[in-house]
Coordinates of C-alpha atoms in Angstrom, one line a residue:
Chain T
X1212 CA -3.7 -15.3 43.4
X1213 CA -2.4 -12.0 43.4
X1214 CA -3.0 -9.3 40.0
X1215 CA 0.1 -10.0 38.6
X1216 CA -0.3 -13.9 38.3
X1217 CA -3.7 -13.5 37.9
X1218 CA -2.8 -11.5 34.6
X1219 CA -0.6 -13.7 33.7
X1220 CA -2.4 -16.4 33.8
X1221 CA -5.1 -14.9 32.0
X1222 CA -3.3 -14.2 29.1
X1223 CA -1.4 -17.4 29.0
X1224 CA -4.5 -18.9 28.7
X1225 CA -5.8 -16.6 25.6
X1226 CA -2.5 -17.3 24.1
X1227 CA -2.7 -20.7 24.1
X1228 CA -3.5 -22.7 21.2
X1229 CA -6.2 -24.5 23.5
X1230 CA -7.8 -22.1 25.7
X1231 CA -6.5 -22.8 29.2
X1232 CA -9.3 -21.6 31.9
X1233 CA -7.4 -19.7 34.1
X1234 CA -8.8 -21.2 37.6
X1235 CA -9.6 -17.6 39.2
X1236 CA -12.5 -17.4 36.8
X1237 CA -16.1 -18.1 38.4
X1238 CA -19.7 -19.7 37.1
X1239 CA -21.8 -17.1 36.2
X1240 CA -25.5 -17.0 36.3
X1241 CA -26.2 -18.6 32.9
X1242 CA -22.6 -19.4 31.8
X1243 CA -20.3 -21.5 33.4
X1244 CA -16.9 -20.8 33.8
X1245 CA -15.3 -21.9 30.2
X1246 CA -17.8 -20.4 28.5
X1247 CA -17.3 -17.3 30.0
X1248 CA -13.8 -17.0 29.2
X1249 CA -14.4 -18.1 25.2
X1250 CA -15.4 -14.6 25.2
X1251 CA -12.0 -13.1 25.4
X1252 CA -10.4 -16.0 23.9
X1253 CA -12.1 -15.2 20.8
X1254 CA -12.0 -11.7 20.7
X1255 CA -8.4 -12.0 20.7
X1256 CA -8.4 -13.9 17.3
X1257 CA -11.4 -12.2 15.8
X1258 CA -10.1 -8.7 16.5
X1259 CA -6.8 -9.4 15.3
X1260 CA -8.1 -11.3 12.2
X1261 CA -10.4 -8.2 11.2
X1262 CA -7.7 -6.2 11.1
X1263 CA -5.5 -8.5 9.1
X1264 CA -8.4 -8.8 6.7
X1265 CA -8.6 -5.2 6.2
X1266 CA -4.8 -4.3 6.1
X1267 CA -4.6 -7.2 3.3
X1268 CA -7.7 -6.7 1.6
X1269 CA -6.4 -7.2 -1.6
X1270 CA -4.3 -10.4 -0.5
X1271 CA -7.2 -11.8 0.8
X1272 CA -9.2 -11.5 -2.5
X1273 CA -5.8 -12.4 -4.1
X1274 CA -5.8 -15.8 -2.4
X1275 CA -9.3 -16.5 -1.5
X1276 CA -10.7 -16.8 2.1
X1277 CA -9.8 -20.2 2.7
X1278 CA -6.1 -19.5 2.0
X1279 CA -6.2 -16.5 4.0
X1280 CA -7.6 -17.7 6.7
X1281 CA -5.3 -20.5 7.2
X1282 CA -2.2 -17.8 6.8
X1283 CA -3.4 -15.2 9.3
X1284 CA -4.8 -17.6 11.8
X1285 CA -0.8 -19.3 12.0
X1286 CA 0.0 -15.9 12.1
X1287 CA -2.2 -15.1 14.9
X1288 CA -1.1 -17.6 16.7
X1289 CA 2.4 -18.1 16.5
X1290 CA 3.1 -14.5 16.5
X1291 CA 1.2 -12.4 19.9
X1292 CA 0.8 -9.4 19.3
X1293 CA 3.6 -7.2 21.0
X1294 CA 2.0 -3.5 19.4
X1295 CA -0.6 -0.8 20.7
X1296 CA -1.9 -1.0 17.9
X1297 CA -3.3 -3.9 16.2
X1298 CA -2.5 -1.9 12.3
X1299 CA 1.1 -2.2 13.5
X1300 CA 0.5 -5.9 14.6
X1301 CA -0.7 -6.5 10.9
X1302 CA 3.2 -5.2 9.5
X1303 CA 4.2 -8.4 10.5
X1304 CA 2.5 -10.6 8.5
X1305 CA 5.1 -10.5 5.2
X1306 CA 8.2 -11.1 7.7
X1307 CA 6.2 -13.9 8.7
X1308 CA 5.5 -15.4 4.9
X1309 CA 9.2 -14.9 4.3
X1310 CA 9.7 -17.1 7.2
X1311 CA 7.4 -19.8 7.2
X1312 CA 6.5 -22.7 5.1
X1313 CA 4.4 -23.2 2.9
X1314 CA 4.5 -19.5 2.1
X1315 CA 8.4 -19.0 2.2
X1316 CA 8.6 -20.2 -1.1
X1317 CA 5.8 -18.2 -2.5
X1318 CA 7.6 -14.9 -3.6
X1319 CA 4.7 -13.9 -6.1
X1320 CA 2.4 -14.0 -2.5
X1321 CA 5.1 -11.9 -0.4
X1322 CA 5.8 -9.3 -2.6
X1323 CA 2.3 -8.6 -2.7
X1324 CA 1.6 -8.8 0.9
X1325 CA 4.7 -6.6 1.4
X1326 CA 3.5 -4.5 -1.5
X1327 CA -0.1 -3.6 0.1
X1328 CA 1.8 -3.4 3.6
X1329 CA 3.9 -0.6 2.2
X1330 CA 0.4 1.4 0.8
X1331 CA -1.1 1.2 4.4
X1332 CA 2.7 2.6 5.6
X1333 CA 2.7 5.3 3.2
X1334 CA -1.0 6.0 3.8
X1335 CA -0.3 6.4 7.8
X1336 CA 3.3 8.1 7.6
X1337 CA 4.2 11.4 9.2
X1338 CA 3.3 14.5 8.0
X1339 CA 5.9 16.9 6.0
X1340 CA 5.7 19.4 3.6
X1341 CA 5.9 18.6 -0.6
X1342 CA 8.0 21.6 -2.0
X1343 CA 6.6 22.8 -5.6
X1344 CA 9.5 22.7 -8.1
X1345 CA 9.4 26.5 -7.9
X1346 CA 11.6 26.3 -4.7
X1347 CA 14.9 25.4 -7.3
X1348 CA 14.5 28.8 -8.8
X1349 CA 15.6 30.4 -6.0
X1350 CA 19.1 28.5 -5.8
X1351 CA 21.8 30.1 -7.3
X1352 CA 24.0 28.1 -10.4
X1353 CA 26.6 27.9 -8.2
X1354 CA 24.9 26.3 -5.6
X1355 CA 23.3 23.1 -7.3
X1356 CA 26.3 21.1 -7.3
X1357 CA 26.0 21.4 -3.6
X1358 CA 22.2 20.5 -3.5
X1359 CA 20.7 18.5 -1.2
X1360 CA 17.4 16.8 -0.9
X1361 CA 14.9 15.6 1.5
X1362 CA 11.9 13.6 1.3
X1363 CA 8.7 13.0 2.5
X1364 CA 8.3 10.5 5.0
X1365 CA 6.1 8.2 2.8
X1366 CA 8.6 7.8 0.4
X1367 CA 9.8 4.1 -0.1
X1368 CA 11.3 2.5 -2.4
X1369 CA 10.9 -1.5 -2.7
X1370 CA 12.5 -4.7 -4.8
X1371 CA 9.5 -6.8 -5.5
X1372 CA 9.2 -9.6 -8.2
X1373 CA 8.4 -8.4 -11.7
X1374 CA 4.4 -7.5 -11.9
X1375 CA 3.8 -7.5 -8.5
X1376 CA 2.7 -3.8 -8.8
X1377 CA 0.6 -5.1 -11.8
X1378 CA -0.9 -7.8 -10.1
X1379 CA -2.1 -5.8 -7.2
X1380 CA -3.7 -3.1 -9.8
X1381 CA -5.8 -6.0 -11.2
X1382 CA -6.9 -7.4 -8.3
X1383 CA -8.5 -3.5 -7.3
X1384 CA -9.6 -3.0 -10.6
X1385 CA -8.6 -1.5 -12.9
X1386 CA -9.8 2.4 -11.5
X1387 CA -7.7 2.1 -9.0
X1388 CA -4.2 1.3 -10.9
X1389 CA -1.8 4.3 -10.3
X1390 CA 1.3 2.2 -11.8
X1391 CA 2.6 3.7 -15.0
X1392 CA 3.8 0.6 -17.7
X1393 CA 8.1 2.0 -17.0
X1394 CA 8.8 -2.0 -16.2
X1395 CA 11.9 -3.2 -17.4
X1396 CA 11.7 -6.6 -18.7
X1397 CA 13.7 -8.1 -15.3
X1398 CA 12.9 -10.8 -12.6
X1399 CA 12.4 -7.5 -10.0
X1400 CA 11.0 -4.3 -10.7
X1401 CA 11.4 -1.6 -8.2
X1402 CA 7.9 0.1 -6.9
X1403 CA 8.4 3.6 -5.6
X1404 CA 5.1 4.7 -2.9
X1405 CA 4.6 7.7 -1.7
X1406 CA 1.6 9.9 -0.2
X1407 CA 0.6 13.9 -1.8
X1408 CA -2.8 15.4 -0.8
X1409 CA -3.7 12.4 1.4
X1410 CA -4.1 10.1 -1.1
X1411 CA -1.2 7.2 -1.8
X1412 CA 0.6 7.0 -5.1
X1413 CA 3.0 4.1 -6.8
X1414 CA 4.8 3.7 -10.0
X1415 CA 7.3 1.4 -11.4
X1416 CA 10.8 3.3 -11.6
X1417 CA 14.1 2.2 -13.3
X1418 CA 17.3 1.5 -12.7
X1419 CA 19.0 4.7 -12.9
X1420 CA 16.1 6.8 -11.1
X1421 CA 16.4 4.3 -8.0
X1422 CA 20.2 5.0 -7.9
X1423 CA 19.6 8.7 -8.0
X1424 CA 16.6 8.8 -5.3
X1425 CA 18.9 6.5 -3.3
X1426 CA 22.0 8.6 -3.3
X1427 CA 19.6 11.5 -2.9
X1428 CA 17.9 10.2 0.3
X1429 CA 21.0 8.7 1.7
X1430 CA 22.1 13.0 1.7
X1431 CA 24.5 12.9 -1.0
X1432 CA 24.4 16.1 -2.9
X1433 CA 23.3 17.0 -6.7
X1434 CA 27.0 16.6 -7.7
X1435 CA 27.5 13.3 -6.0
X1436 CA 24.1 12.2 -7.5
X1437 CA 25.3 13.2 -11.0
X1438 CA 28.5 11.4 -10.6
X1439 CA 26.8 8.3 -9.0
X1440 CA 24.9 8.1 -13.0
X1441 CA 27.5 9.1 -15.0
X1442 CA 29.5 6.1 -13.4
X1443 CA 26.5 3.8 -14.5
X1444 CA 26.3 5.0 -17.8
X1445 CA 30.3 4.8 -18.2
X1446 CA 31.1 8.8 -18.1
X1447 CA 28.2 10.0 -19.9
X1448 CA 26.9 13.7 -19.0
X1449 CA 23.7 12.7 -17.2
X1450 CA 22.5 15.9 -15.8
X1451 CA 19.6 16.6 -18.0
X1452 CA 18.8 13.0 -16.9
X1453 CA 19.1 14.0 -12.9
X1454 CA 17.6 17.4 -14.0
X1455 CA 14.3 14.9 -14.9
X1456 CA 14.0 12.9 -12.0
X1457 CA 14.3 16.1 -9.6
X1458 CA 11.5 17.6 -12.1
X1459 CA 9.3 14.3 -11.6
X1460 CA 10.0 13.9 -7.7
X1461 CA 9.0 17.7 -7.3
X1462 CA 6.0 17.2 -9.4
X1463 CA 4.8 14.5 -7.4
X1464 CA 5.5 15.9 -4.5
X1465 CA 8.3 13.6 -3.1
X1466 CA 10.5 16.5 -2.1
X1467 CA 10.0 18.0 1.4
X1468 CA 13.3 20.2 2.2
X1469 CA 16.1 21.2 0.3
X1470 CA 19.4 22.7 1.4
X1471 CA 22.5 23.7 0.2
X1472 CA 25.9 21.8 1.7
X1473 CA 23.8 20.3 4.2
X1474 CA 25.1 16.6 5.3
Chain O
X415 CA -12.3 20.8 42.4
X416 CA -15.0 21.9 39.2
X417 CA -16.1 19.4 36.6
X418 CA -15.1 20.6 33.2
X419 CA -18.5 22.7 31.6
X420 CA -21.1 20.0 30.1
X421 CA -20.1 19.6 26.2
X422 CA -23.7 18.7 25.4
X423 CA -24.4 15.5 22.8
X424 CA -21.7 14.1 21.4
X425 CA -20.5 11.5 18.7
X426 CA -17.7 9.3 18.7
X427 CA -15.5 10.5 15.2
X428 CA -15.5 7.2 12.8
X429 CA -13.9 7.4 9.4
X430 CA -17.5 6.5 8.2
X431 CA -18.7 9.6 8.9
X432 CA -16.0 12.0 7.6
X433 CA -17.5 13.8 4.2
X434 CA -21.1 14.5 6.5
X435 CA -19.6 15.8 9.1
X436 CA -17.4 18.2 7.4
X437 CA -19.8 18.7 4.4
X438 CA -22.8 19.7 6.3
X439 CA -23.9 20.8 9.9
X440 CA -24.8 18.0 11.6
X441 CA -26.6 18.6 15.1
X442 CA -23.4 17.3 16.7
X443 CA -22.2 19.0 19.8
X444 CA -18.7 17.4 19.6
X445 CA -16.6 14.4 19.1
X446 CA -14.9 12.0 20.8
X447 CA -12.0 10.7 19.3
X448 CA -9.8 7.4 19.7
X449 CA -6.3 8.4 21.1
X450 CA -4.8 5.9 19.1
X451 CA -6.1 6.4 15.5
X452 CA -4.0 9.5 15.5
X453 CA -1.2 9.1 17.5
X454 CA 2.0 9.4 15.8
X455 CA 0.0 9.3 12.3
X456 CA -0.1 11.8 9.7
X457 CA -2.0 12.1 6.3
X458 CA -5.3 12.4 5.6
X459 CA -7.1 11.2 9.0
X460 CA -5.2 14.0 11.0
X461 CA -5.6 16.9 8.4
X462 CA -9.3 15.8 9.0
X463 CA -9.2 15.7 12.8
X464 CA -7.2 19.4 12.3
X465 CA -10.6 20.3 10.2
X466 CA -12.9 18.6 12.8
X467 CA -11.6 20.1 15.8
X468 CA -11.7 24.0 14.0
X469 CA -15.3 23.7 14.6
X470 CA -16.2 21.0 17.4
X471 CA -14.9 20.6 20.8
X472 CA -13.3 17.3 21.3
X473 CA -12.2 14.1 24.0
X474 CA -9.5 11.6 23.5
X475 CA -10.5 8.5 24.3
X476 CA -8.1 5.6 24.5
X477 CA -8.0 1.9 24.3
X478 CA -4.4 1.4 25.5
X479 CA -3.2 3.0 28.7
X480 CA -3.6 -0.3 30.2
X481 CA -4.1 1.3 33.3
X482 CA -4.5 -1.7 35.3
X483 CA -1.8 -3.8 34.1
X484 CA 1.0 -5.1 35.8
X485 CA 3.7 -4.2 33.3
X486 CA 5.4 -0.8 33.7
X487 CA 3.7 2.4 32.7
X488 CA 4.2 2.7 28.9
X489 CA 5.7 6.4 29.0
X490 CA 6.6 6.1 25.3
X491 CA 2.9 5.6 25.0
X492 CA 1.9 8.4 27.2
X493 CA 4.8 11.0 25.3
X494 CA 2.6 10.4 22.0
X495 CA -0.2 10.8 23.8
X496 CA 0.5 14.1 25.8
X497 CA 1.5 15.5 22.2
X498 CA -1.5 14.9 20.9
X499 CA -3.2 16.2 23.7
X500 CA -1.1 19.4 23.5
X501 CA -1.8 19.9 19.4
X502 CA -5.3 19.5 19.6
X503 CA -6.3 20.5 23.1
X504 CA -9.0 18.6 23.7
X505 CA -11.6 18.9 27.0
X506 CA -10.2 16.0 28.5
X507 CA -8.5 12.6 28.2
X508 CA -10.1 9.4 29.3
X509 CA -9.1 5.5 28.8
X510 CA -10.7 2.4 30.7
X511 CA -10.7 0.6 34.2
X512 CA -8.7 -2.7 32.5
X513 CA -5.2 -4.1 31.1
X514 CA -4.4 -5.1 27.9
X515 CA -1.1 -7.3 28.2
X516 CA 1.8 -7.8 30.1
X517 CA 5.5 -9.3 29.5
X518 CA 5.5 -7.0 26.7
X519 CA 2.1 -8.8 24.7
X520 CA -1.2 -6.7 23.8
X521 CA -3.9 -8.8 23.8
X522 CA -6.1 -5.7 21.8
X523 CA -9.0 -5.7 24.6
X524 CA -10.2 -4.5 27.8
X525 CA -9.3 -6.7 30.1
X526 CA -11.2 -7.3 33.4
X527 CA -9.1 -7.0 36.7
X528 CA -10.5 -8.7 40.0
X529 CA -12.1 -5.9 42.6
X530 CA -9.4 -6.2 45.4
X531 CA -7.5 -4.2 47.8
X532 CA -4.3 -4.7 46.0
X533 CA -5.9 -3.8 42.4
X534 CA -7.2 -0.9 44.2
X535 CA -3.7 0.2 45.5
X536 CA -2.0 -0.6 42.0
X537 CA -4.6 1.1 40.0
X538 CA -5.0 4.3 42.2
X539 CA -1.1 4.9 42.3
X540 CA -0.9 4.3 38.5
X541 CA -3.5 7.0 37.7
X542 CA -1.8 9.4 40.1
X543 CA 1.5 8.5 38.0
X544 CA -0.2 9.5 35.1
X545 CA -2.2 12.6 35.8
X546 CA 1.2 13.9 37.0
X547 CA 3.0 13.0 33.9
X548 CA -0.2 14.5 32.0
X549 CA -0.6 16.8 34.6
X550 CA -4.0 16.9 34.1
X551 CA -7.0 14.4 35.4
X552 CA -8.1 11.7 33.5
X553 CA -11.1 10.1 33.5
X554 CA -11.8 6.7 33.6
X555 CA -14.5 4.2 32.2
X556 CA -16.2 1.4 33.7
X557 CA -15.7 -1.5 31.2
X558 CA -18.4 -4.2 30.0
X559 CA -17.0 -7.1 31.4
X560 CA -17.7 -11.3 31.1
X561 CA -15.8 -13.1 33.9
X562 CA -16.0 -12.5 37.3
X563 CA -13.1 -13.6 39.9
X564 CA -13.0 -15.1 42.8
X565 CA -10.4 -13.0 44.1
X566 CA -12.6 -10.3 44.2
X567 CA -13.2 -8.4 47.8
X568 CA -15.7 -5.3 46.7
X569 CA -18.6 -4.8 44.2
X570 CA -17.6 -3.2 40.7
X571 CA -19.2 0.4 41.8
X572 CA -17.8 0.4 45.2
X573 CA -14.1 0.0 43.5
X574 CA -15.0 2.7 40.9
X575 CA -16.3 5.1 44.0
X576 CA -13.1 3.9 45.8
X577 CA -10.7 5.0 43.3
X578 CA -11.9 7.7 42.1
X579 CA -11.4 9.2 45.4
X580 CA -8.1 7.9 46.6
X581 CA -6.6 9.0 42.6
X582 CA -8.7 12.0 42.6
X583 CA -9.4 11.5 38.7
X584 CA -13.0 11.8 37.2
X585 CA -15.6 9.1 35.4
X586 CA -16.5 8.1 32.5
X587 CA -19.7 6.5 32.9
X588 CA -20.7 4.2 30.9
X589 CA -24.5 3.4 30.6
X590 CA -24.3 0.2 28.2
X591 CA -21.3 -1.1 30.0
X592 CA -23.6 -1.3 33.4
X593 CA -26.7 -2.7 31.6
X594 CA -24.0 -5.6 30.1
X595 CA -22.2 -6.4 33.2
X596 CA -25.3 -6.3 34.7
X597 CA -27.0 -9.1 33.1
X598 CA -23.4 -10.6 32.7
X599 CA -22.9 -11.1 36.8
X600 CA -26.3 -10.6 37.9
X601 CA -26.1 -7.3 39.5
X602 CA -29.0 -4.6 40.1
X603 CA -27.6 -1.7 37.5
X604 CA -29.7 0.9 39.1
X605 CA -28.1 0.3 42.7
X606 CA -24.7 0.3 40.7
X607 CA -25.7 4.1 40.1
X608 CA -26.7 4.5 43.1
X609 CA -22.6 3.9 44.5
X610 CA -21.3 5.9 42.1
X611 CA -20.4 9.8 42.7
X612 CA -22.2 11.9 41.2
X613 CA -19.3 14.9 41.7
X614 CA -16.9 12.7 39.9
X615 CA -18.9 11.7 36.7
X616 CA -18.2 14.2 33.8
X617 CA -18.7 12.5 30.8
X618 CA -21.5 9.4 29.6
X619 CA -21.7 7.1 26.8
X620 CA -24.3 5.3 25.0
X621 CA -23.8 2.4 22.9
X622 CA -25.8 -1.1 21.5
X623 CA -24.6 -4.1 22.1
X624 CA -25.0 -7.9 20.4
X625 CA -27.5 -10.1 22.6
X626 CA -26.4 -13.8 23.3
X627 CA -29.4 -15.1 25.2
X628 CA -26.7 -16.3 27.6
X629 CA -24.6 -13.1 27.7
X630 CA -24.3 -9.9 26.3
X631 CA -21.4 -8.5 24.2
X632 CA -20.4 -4.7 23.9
X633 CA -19.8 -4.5 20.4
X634 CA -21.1 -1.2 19.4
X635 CA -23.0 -2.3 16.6
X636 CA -26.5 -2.0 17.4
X637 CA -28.9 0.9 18.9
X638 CA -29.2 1.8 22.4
X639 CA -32.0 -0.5 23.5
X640 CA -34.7 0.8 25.4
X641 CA -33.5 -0.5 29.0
X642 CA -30.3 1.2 28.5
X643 CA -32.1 4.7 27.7
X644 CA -34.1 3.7 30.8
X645 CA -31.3 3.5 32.8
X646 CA -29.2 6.7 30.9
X647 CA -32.7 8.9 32.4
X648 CA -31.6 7.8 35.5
X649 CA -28.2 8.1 35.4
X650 CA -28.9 11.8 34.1
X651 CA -31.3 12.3 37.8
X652 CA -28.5 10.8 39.4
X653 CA -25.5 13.3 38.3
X654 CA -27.1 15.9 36.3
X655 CA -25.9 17.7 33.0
X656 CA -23.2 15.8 31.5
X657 CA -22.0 15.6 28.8
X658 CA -23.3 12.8 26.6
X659 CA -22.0 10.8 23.6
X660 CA -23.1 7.6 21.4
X661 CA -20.4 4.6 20.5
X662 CA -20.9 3.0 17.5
X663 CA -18.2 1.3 15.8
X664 CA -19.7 -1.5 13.4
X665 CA -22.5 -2.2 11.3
X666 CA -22.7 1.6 10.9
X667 CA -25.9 3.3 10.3
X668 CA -26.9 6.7 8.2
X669 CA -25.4 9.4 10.5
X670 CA -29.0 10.9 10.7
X671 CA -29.7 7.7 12.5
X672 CA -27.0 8.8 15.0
X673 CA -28.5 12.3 15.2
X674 CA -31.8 11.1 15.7
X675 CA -30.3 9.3 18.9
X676 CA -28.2 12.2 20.0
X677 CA -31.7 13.8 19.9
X678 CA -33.6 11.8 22.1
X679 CA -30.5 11.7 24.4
X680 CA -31.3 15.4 24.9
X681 CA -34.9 15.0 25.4
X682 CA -34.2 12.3 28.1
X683 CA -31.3 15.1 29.4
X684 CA -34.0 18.0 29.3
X685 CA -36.8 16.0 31.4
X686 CA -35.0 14.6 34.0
X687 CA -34.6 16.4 37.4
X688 CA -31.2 16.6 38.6
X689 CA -30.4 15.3 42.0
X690 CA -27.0 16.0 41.2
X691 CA -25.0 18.3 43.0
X692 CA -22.1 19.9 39.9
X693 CA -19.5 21.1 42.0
X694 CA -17.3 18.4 44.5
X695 CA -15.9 19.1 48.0

């Protein structure tokens, strides 16, 4: 057998759901030739299940170890892993709820996978600055309406069922519960994460603050923003309102460039 | 063709050991650190690996070249890498003698390859690929290892020896990975050393391992046992100063534990006579 099929075979039979001893494989002096083989055949499964277990660790607690192991082991092994790195591997896993029965039709349980996937994104992203809110004193009045914003690459915002965020705060205790109580009595909530200083951040926002920081990271300028809440509120002046979210996504450190006419 | 300058006693960088590190002055020579924990990351890990590496020299040490596979050279793998190599300029890059997947799968381990001409070939001309595309040499590991094949034509030293010449890269010996495979296969460890050349060898780990009666696992997880600092004062007869470094990766210990083995390494280091010659034809 040549190294190609010999590698193929070898990971065909680690794959499988039954190990398959790939018939290259020789006795050894105290093992014989299955038993041998186990030991990559497991490490496959264990490695991949440790990370899983760390990259959910509040999931796990969430549903208990029984539940989670019977999620992450079908995820282990319908889904190979196709990543370099096994933490990427793990990103997978709420695709795979949303996917699969019986956890499909468990929204609670996805949102909060998908929740505590987005921390571990955030935590990981790439580097950028965070501009202090003294950088708008240096635009001039007649350049704001033509302000535009860019953000750090931890910033997400996601659509997750109402009290996910809170759910995920009790289950870390309550020391560990960034998530101010801005929660609009709705069937979603939208959670906005984002890293400053290293450390990994989440609050509820509403409704008009997610239109804003959308228009504002999909490059439209102040102006536009302003006109994108003023249509939402039926003409109203909203700048002191956009004035407050810039303020807030400044002081948190959300913003990482600003320009002036840039598209 | 001169080996990098010994580095002295190293410690592989785990998030574990962070705050001690940068809080105090640990006697530490320098760090290896895993390639892949840092590649295309940002945050907190690599504003501590920029803090780390003011003070330390550093390796990079990956898990995922795959060196041996069969798939195509990952080049999107080796960009990331070469720009991490180029921010933090560390001594050298190393990765192991394995595969980790193919048809596009990663099986997350270091896979064992059979010992034969045509691995030999494949291998060699992969490493060349990649110290061009790096263009610098890489060094590579001898992995612990739990099957044998029956396609194989060589002994696991005489491939290393083999390759090492025909891709003109350096070693990355492994101490625990021989005293495993070792017992694993039923080969003498200290005739392993024997084959392997000294000239090439620029870098040695330590590690523990989990005992199985039946086999022995490389998990990282336990102390160096005495047989493997046995065979690590022979391995420092055989090539000499090197530099030296200790894996550990679970069940971690106080880092003074760590030291405290860093420290004997060097007393091993100090008392063995070199029969090592440090500069290669």
């Amino acid at each position: 057998m040549n190294l190609a099929a010999l590698q193929s075979a070898f990971q065909a039979g680690i794959l499988s759901g039954d190990p398959v001893i790939p018939p290259s494989i020789e006795d050894g002096p105290r093992q014989d030739r299955a038993a041998r083989f186990m030991a990559y055949y497991d490490a496959y499964r264990l490695r991949l299940a440790e990370c899983l277990s760390n990259e959910y660790s509040a999931l796990r607690d969430r549903l208990g170890d029984e539940d989670f192991g019977a999620l992450i082991e079908a995820y282990i092994e319908t889904r190979p892993s196709r990543y370099r790195a096994a933490q990427d591997y793990c990103r997978g896993l709420p695709d795979f709820m949303r996917a699969t029965a019986p956890w499909r039709t468990q929204r609670d349980i996805i949102d909060f996978a998908e929740f505590e996937r987005q921390l571990s994104i955030a935590f990981n992203a790439a580097d950028a600055p965070s501009l202090a809110i003294a950088t708008l004193a240096n635009v001039a009045p007649a350049d704001w309406p033509a302000l535009t914003f860019a953000f750090h690459p931890s910033v997400e915002m996601l659509d997750l069922l109402q009290g996910t965020a809170q759910a995920y705060a009790r289950t870390r205790g309550a020391e560990d519960a960034q998530c101010s109580q801005e929660t609009p009595a709705a069937d979603s909530e939208t959670i906005l994460f984002w890293r400053n200083d290293g450390g990994v951040f989440y609050r509820a926002i509403d409704a008009g603050e997610r239109l804003a920081l959308a228009e504002a990271a999909g490059r439209s300028n102040f102006a536009e923003l302003c006109a994108a809440l003023a249509e939402r509120t039926a003409g109203a002046d909203v700048t002191a309102q956009a004035a407050a979210f810039l303020g807030r996504w400044f002081n948190d450190g959300l913003v990482s460039k600003v320009g002036v006419g840039e598209e | 063709m001169q080996k990098p300058a010994p580095l002295g006693f190293g410690l592989g960088l785990r998030p574990n050991y962070y705050a001690e590190i940068l809080s105090g002055e640990p006697n530490i020579d320098w760090f290896e650190v895993i390639s892949e924990n840092f590649m295309g990351r940002g945050g907190r890990p690599i504003a501590i690996l920029e803090q780390i590496r003011q003070n330390y020299p550093i390796v990079l040490h990956g898990v995922s070249m795959s060196i041996a596979s069969t798939a195509p050279l990952d080049f999107d793998y080796l960009r990331a890498l070469k720009q991490l190599a180029d921010r933090f300029q560390p001594e050298w890059i190393s990765d192991h003698l394995c595969w980790t997947g193919v048809h596009g799968v990663n099986l997350h381990d270091l896979l064992p390859i059979p010992y034969t001409h045509e691995a030999l070939d494949h291998v060699a001309d992969r490493i060349q690929r990649v110290q061009d595309y790096l263009c610098r040499r890489i060094a590579i590991e001898n992995v612990s290892s739990y099957v044998t094949f029956a396609e194989s034509e060589m002994d696991e030293s005489t491939f290393l020896r083999e390759l090492a010449e025909r891709a003109d890269c350096w070693l990355l010996f492994d101490v625990n990975n021989v005293f495993v495979s070792s017992f694993n296969h039923g080969f003498d460890a200290g005739r392993f050393l024997d084959d392997i050349p000294a000239e090439r060898v620029i870098q040695l780990h330590l590690a523990g391992h989990s005992d199985h009666e039946t086999h022995k696992i490389d998990t990282h997880d336990q102390p160096v046992i005495e047989v493997v600092w046995s065979l690590y004062a022979e391995a420092c007869r055989r090539f000499g100063e090197v530099s030296t470094m200790i894996e550990r990766d679970d069940n971690f210990p106080p880092l003074s534990d760590l030291v405290a083995e860093l420290d004997r390494a060097r007393r091993i280091a100090a008392s063995a006579p070199s029969r090592a010659q440090g500069v290669a034809a």
